[in-house]
Short mmCIF file of C-alpha atoms in Angstrom, two decimals:
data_model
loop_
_atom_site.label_atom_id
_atom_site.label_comp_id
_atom_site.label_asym_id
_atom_site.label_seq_id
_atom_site.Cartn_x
_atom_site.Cartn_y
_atom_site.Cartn_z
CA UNK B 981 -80.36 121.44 -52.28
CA UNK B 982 -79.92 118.31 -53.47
CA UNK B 983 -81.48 115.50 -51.30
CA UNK B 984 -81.77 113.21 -53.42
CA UNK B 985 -82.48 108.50 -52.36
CA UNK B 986 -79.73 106.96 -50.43
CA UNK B 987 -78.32 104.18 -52.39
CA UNK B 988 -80.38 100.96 -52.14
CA UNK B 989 -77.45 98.89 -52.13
CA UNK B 990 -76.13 99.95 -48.65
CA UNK B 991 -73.39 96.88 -48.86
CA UNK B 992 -71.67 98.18 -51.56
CA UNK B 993 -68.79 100.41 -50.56
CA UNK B 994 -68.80 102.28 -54.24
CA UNK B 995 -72.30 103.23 -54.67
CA UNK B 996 -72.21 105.05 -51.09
CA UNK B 997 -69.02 107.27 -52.65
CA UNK B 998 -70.89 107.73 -55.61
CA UNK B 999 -73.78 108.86 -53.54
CA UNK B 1000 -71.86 111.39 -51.72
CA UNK B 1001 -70.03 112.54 -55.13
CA UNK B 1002 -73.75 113.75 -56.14
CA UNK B 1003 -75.84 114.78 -52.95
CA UNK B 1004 -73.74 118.34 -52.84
CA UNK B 1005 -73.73 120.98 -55.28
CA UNK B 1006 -69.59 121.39 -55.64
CA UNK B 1007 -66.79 119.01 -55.03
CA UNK B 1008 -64.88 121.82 -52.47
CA UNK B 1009 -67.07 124.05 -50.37
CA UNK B 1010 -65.19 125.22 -47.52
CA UNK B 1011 -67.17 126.72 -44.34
CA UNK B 1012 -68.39 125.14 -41.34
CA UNK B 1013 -72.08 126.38 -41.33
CA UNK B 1014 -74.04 122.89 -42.78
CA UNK B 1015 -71.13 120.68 -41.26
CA UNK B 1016 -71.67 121.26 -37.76
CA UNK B 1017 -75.29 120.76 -36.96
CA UNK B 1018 -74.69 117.69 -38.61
CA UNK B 1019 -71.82 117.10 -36.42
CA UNK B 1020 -74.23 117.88 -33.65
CA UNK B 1021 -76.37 115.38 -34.45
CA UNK B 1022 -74.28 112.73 -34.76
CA UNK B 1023 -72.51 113.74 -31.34
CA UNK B 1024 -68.81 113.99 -32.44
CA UNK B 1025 -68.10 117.52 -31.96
CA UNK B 1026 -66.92 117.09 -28.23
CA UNK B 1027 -65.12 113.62 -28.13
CA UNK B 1028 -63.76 111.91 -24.45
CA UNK B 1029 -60.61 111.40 -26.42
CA UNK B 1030 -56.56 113.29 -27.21
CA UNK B 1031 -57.20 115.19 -30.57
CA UNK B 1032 -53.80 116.15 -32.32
CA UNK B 1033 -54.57 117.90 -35.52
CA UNK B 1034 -51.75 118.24 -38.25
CA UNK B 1035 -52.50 120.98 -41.17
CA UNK B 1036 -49.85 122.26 -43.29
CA UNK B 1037 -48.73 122.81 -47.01
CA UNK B 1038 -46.71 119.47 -47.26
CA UNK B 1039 -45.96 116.95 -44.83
CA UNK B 1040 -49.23 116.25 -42.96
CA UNK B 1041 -49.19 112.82 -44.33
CA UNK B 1042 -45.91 111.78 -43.01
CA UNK B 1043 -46.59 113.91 -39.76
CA UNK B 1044 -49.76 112.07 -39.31
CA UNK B 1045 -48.38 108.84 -40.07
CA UNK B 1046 -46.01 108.92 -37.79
CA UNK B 1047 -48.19 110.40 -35.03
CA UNK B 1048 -50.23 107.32 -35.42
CA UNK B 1049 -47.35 104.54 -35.32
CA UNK B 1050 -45.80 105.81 -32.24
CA UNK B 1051 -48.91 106.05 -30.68
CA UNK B 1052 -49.87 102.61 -31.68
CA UNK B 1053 -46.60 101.54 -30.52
CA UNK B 1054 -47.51 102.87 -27.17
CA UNK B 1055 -50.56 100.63 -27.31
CA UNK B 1056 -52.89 103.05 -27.19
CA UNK B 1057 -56.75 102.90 -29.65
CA UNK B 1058 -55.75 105.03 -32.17
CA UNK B 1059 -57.91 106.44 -34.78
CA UNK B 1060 -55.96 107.74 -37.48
CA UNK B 1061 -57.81 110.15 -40.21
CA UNK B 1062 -56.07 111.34 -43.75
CA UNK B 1063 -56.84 111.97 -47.24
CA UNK B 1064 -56.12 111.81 -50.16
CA UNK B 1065 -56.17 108.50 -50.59
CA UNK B 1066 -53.93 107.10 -52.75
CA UNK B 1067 -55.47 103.65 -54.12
CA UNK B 1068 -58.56 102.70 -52.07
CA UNK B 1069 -61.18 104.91 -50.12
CA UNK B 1070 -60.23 103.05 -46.98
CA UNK B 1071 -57.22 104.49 -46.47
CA UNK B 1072 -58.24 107.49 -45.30
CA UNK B 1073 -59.72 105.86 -41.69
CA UNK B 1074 -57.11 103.42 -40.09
CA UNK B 1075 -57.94 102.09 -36.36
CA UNK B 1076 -54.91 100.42 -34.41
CA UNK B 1077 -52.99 101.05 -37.99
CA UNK B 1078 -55.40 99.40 -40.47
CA UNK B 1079 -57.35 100.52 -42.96
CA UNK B 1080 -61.10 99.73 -41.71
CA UNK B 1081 -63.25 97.56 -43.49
CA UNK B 1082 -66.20 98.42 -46.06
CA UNK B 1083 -69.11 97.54 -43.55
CA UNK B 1084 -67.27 99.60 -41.12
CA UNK B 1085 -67.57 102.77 -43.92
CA UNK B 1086 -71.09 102.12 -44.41
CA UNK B 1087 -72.73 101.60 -41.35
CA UNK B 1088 -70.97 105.49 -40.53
CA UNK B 1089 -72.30 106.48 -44.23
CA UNK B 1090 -75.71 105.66 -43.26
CA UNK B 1091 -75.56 107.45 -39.65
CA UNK B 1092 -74.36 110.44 -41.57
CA UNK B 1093 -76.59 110.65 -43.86
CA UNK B 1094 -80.19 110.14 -41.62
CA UNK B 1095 -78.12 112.89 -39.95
CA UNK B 1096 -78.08 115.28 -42.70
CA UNK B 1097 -81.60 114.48 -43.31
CA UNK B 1098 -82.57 114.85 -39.63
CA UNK B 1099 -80.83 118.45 -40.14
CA UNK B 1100 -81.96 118.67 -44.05
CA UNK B 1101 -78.83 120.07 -44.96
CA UNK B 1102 -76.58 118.44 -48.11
CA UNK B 1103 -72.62 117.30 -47.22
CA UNK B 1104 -69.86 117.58 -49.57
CA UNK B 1105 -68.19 114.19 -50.52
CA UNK B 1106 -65.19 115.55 -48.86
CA UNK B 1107 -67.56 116.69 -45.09
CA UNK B 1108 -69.71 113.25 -45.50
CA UNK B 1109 -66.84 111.30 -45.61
CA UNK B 1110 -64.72 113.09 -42.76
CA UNK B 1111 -67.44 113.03 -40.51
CA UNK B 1112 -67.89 109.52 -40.88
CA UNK B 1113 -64.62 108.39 -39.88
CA UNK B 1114 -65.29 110.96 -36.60
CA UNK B 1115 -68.31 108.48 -36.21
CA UNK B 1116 -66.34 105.45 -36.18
CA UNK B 1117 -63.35 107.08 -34.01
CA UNK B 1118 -66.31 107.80 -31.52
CA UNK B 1119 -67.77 104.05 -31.87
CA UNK B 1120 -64.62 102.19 -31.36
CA UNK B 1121 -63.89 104.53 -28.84
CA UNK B 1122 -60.71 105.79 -29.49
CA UNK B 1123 -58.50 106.84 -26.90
CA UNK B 1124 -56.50 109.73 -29.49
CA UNK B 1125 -57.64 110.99 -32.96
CA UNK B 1126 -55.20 112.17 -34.98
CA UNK B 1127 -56.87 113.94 -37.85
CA UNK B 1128 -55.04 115.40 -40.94
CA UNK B 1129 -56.38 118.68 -42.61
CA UNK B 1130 -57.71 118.38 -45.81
CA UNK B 1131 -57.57 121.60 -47.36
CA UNK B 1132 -56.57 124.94 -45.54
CA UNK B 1133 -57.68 124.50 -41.68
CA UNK B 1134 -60.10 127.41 -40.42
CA UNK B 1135 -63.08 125.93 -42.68
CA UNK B 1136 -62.27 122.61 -42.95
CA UNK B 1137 -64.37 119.80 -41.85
CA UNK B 1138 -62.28 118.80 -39.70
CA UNK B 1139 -61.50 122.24 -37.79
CA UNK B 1140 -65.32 121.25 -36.11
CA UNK B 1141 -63.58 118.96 -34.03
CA UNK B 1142 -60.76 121.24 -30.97
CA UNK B 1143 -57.71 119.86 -30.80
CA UNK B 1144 -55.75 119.07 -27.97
CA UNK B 1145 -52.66 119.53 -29.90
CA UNK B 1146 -52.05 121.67 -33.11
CA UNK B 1147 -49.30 120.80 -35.63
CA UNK B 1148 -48.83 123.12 -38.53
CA UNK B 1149 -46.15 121.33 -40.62
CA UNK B 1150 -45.15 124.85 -43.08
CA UNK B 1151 -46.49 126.99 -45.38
CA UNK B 1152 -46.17 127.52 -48.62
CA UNK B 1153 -48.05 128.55 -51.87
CA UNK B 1154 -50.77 125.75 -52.82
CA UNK B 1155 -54.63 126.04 -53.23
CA UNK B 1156 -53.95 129.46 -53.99
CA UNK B 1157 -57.57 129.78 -55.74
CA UNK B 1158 -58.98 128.29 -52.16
CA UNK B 1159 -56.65 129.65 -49.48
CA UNK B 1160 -55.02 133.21 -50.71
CA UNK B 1161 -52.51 133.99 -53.14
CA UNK B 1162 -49.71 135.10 -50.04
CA UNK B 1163 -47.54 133.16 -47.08
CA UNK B 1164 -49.23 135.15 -44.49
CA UNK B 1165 -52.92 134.79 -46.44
CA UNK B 1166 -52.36 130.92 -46.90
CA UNK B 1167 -51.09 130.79 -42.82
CA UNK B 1168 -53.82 132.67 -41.65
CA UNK B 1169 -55.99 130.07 -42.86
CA UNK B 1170 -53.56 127.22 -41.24
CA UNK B 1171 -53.47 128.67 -38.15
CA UNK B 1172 -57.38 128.54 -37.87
CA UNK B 1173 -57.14 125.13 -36.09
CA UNK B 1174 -55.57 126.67 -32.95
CA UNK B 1175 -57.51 126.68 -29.49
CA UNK B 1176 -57.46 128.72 -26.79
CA UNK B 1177 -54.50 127.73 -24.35
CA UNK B 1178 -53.44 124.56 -26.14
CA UNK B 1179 -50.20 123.92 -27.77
CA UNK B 1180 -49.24 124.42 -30.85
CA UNK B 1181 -46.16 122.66 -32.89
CA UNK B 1182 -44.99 124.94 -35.87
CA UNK B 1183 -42.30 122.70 -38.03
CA UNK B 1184 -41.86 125.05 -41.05
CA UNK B 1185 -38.23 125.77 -41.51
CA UNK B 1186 -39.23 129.43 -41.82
CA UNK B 1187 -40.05 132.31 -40.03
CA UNK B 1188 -43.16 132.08 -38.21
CA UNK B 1189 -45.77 133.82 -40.18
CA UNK B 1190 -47.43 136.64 -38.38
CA UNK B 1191 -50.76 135.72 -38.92
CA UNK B 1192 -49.95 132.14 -36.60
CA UNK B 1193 -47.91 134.61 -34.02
CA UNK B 1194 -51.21 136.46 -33.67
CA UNK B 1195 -53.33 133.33 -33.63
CA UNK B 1196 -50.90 132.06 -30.83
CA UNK B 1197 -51.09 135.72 -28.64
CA UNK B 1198 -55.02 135.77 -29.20
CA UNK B 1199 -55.84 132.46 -27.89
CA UNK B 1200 -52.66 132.32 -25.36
CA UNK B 1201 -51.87 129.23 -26.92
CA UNK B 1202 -47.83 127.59 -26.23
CA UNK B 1203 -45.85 128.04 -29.35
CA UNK B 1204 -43.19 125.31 -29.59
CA UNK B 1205 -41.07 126.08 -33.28
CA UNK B 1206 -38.93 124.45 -34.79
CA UNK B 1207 -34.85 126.02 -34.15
CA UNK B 1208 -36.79 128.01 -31.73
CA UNK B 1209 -38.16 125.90 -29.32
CA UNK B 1210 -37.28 121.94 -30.49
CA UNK B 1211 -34.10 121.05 -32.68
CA UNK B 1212 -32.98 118.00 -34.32
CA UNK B 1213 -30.02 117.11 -36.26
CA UNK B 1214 -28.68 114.02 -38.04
CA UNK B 1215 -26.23 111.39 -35.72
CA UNK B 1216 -22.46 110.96 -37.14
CA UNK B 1217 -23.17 107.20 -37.08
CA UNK B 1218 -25.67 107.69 -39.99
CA UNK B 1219 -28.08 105.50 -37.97
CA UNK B 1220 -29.86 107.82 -35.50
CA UNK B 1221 -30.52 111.28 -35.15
CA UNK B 1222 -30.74 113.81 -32.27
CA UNK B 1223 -34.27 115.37 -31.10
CA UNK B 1224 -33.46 118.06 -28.53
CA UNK B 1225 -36.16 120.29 -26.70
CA UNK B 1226 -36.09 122.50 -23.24
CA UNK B 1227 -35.21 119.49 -21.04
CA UNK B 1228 -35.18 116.51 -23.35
CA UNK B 1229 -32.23 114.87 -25.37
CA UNK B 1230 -33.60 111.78 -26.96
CA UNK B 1231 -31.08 109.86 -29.36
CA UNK B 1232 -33.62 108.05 -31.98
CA UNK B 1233 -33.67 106.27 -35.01
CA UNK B 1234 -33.61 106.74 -38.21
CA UNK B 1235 -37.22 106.19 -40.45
CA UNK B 1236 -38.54 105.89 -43.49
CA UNK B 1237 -39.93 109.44 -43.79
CA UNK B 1238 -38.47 112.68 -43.81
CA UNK B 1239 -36.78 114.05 -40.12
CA UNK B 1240 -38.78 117.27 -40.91
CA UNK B 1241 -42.05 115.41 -40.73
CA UNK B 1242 -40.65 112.72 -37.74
CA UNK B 1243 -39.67 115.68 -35.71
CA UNK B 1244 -42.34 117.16 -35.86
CA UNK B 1245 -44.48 114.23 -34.93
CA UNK B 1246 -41.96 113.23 -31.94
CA UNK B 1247 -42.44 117.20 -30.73
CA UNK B 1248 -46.22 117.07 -30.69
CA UNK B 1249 -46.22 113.78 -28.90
CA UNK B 1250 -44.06 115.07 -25.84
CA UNK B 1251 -46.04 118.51 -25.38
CA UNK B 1252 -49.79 115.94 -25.16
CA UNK B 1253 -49.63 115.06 -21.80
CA UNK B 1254 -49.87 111.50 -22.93
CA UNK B 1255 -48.00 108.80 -21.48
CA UNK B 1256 -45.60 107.59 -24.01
CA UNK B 1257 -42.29 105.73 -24.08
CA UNK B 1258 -38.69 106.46 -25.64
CA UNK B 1259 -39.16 102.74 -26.78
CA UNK B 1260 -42.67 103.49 -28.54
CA UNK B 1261 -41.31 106.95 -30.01
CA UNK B 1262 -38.46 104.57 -31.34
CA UNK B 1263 -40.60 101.50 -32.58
CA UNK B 1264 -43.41 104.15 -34.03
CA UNK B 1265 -40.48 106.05 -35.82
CA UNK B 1266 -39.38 102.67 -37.73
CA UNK B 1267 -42.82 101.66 -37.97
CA UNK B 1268 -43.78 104.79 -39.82
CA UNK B 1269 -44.30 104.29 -44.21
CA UNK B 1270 -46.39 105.93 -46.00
CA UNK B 1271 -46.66 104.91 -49.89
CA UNK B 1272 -45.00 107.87 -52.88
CA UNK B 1273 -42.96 110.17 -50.02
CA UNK B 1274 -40.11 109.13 -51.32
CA UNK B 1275 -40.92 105.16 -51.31
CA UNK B 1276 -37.72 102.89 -53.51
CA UNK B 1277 -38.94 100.01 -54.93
CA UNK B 1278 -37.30 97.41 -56.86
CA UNK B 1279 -38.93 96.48 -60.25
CA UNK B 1280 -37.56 93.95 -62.71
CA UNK B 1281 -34.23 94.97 -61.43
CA UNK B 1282 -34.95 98.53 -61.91
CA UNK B 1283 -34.48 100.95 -59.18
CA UNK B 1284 -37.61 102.68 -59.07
CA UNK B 1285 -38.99 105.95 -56.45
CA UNK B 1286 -42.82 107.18 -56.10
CA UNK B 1287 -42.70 111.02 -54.71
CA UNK B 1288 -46.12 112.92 -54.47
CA UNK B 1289 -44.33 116.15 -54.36
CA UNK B 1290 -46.72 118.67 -56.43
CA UNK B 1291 -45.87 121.93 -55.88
CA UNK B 1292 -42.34 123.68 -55.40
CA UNK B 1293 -41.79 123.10 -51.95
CA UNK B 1294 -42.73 119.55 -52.13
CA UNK B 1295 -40.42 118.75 -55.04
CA UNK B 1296 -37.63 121.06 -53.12
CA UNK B 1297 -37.96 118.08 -50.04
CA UNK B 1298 -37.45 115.66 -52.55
CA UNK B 1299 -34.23 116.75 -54.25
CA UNK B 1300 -33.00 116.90 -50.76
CA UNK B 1301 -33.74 113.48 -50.45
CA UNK B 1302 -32.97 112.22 -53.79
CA UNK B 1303 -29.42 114.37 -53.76
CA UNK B 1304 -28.52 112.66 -50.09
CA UNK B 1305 -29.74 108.97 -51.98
CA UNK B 1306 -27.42 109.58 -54.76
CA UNK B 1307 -24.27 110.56 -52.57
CA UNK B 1308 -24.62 107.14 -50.80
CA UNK B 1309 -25.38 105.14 -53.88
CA UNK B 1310 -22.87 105.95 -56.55
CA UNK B 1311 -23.45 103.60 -59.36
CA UNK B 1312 -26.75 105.95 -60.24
CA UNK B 1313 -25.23 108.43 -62.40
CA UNK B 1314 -28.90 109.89 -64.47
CA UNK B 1315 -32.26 110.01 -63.82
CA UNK B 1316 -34.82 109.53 -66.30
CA UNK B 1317 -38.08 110.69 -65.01
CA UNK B 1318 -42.09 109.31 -65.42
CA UNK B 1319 -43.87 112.58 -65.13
CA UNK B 1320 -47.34 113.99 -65.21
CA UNK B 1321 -48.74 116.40 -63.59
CA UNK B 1322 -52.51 118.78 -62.83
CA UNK B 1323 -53.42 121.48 -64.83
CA UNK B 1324 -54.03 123.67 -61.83
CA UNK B 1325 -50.32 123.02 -60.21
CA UNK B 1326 -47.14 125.33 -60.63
CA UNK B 1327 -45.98 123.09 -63.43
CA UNK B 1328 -43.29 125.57 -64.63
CA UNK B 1329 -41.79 126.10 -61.21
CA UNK B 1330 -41.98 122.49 -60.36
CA UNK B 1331 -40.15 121.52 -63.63
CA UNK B 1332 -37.22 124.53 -62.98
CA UNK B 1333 -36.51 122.92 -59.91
CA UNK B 1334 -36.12 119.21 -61.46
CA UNK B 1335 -34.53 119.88 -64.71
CA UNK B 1336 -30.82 120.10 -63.69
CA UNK B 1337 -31.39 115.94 -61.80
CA UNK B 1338 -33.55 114.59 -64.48
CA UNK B 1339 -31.56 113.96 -67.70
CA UNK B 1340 -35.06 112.40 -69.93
CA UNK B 1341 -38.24 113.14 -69.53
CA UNK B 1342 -41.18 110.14 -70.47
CA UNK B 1343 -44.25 112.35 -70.25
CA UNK B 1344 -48.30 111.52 -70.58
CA UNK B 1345 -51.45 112.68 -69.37
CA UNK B 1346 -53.19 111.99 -66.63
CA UNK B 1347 -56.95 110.29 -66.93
CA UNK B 1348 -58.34 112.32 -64.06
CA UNK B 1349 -60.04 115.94 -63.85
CA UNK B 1350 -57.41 118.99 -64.02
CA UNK B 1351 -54.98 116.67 -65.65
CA UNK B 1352 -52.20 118.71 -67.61
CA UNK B 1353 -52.58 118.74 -71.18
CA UNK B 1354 -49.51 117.10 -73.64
CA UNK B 1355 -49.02 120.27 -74.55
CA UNK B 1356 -49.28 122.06 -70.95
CA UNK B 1357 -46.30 119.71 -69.98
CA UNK B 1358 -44.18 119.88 -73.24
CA UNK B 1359 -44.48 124.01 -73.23
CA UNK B 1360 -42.45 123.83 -69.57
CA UNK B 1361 -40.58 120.98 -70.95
CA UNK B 1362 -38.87 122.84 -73.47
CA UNK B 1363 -35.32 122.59 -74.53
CA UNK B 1364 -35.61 119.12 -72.34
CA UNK B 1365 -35.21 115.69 -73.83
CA UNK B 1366 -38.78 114.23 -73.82
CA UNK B 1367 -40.66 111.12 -75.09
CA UNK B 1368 -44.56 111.55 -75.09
CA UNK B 1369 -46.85 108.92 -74.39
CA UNK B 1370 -51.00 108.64 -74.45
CA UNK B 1371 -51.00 107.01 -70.68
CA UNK B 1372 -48.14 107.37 -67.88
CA UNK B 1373 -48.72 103.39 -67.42
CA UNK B 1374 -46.98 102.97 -71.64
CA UNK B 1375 -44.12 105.70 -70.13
CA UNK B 1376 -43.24 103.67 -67.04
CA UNK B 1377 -43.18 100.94 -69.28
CA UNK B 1378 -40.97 102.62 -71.54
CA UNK B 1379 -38.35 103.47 -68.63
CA UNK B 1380 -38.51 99.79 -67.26
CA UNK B 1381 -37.82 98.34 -70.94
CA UNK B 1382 -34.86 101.15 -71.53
CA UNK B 1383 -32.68 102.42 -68.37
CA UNK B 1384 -29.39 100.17 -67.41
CA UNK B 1385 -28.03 100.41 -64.63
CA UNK B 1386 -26.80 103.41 -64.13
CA UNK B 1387 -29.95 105.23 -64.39
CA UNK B 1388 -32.50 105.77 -61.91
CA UNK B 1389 -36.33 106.07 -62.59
CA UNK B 1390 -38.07 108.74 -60.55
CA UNK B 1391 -42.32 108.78 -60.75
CA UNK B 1392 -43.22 111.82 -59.84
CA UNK B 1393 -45.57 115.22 -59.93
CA UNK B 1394 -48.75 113.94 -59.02
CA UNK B 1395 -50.52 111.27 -56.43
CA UNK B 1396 -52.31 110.29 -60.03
CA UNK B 1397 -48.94 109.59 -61.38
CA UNK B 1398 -48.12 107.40 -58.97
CA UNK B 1399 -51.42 105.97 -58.74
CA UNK B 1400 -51.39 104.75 -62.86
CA UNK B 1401 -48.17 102.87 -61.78
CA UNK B 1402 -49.59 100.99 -59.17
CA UNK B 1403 -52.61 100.18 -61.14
CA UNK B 1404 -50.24 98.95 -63.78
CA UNK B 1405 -47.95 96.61 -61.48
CA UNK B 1406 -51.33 95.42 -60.00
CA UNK B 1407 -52.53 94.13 -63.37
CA UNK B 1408 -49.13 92.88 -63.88
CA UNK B 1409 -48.51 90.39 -61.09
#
C-alpha cells in the first residue's frame, strides 16, 4: 500500500496526475473490490440520473460521442465520461459538451482522495480519475451520464456505477493479456455491464456471442441487435440514411462518424425512456466529431487523415471508410502512410490488412511505453517500400515536403501517432 502526501500544490492540474500515476502499485488493476467502498464514500454508486454505458472493442468513442451530442441537443445536463484522452487530461470529463476546467478536476481529485484515505485503500490512476468525473457528474447534477468503458466491462471502474442502458458496440480480439485470448472470453467480459431487466443495444455486425445471450437470459434483460432487432442503411441521395426499428422509420442525416457507431447511439437513445426529438437526434448526429476516427484535414495543401484504428478490426472500419473516400474523390490515386505503432498490438495483422492501399511507408517510433521498436515495424514491413525516421513528427514532415497531388497522407496505427502530429502542428502555428 502505497499512501503516500497528496500533492501540496492542489492548483496544479499535473502534479494531481502525477500523484495518482504513483499512489497505486500497477498502472491496470482490474477488479472492483478497493473501488467501491471508495465509491461508497463519496456517494456516486446510486446516482438520481439516466446512465447509458457503452463498452466494446472499437467504437465506444464515437458511440459515446454521439450519445452525448444528441442528448445535448435535446437540452438536457449531460455528463459525458471517456478515455483515452487524446491531447489533454480534460478530455475525458465534458459537461453540456466541454471539456471541464482544471479547478473543476481538482476539487473532485481532492474528494477522492480524503475518500480513499477515509477507506485507506490506494486507487489506480485509471479508478482515481474515473471516479472523479462520477463526482463532478453528481455535483453538477447531471440529468444523464454517459460513461465509456475503459478496458473490458465486468471489472472496470466504471461497471460500479448500473446502467440504465447498455451498449456493447462489438467484439473483437484486443487486451488479449487483460480480457481472454477468445470472442466469447473477451464478450463475456463485455457483457459484464448488463443489469437485471434493462436494455441492452448489441451493434457488432456479428453473431451475438453466447456468453452476452446468456448474460441477457440471466438477468432478463431486452436484447435489441443490430439486423436483428434495429437496421440502418445508407439513403440514395448520399445525404441521409435510414434508421429502422419495430415501429420507427426515421430518415436522418449524415455525420461525421461512422453509421455503425451513429446507429448505435440513435438505437440506445430510443429504447431510454428519455424524451428526445427527431430534430435533436438530427442536430446531435451533425454535431457529433471526435478527433483521429477518420478526421481529413487540410495541411499546407496536403490532404491529410488521423485514424486511431489499432488493432485489425479497427483498421478493417477504416479501409471501409478510406475505400468509400477514394471512390468519391478521384484525383487521389496512392497513399503514402505516417505509421507507428505499440509493441503489444497485432502489428503484423494490422499491416496485412493496409499493405495493398498504402503504396510508401514513412515509419518511426513512438516516445511512449510499449512503443514498437524500428525493427518491430520494419520486420512486418517487409518487401514494403519504407523510409525510417527517429520521431513520427520528422516522417509527417517528410510526407508534407514530398506527396503531390495525387497522393494522400494517412496517420495512422496508434492514438500516439496521431498525438506526435498534433504536437508538431501545435509548435508550428
Amino acid at each position: 500500500m502505497n499512501n503516500q502526501t497528496a500533492p501540496l500544490n492542489t492548483d496544479d492540474l499535473q502534479t494531481w496526475l502525477d500523484y495518482w500515476s504513483h499512489v497505486h502499485v500497477t498502472g491496470i488493476d482490474l477488479g472492483l473490490e478497493r473501488v467501491i467502498p471508495v465509491a461508497e464514500q463519496l456517494g456516486v454508486i446510486n446516482p438520481k440520473a439516466k446512465v447509458i454505458t457503452v463498452a466494446g472493442t472499437n467504437g465506444k468513442g464515437s458511440t459515446t460521442t454521439t450519445l452525448a451530442a444528441i442528448l445535448n441537443a435535446q437540452g438536457l445536463n449531460v455528463g459525458l465520461y471517456q478515455s483515452p484522452h487524446i491531447y489533454r487530461f480534460n478530455e475525458r470529463v465534458k459537461l453540456a459538451g466541454q471539456e471541464v476546467d482544471d479547478q473543476t478536476l481538482i476539487d473532485a481529485f481532492v474528494a477522492v482522495d480524503q475518500a480513499r484515505r477515509i477507506c485507506d485503500l490506494s486507487l489506480s490512476f485509471f479508478e482515481a480519475t474515473t471516479l472523479a468525473a462520477f463526482v463532478i457528474f453528481k455535483q453538477k447534477q447531471c440529468d444523464v451520464w454517459v460513461l465509456e468503458v475503459g478496458l473490458g466491462g465486468r471489472l472496470d471502474v466504471v461497471n460500479v456505477i448500473d446502467p440504465d442502458v447498455a451498449v456493447i458496440t462489438n467484439i473483437g480480439l484486443d487486451h488479449t493479456d487483460w480480457l481472454g485470448d477468445t470472442i466469447e472470453k473477451i464478450a463475456y467480459e463485455k457483457a459484464g455491464i448488463i443489469r437485471a431487466n434493462i436494455p441492452v443495444i448489441f451493434a457488432g455486425a456479428q453473431d451475438i456471442p453466447q456468453a452476452i445471450q446468456h448474460k441477457v437470459q440471466e438477468t432478463n434483460a431486452t436484447l435489441y441487435a443490430l439486423n436483428h432487432d434495429y437496421f440502418y442503411d445508407n439513403s440514395e441521395d448520399g445525404q441521409s440514411w435510414n434508421f429502422a426499428s419495430s415501429g420507427t422509420t426515421l430518415k436522418l442525416p449524415l455525420g461525421h462518424l461512422a453509421l455503425e457507431n451513429i446507429s448505435a447511439a440513435v438505437a440506445a437513445i430510443l429504447v431510454s425512456g428519455l424524451t428526445v426529438s427527431q430534430q435533436a437526434i438530427s442536430q446531435g448526429i451533425q454535431n457529433a466529431q471526435l478527433s483521429g476516427r477518420f478526421e481529413i484535414r487540410k495541411i499546407h495543401d496536403k490532404t491529410v487523415i488521423f485514424d486511431a484504428g489499432h488493432n485489425p478490426h479497427g483498421v478493417e472500419f477504416l479501409l471501409k471508410q478510406l475505400r468509400k473516400f477514394l471512390e468519391y474523390n478521384k484525383q487521389y490515386t496512392e497513399v503514402v502512410s505516417v505509421f507507428s505503432m505499440l509493441s503489444d498490438k497485432d502489428v503484423d495483422s494490422v499491416v496485412k490488412l493496409l499493405k495493398n492501399t498504402v503504396l510508401k511507408w514513412k515509419i518511426a517510433p513512438l516516445t511512449v511505453p510499449r512503443a514498437a521498436s524500428l525493427e518491430q515495424l520494419q520486420t512486418a514491413l517487409q518487401h514494403e517500400t519504407v523510409e525510417q525516421f527517429d520521431c513520427v513528427q520528422a516522417a509527417f514532415q517528410s510526407a508534407l515536403a514530398e506527396t503531390n497531388n495525387n497522393q494522400l497522407i494517412l496517420v495512422c496505427g496508434s492514438f500516439h501517432t496521431l498525438e506526435a502530429v498534433w504536437e508538431y502542428l501545435d509548435e508550428c502555428q
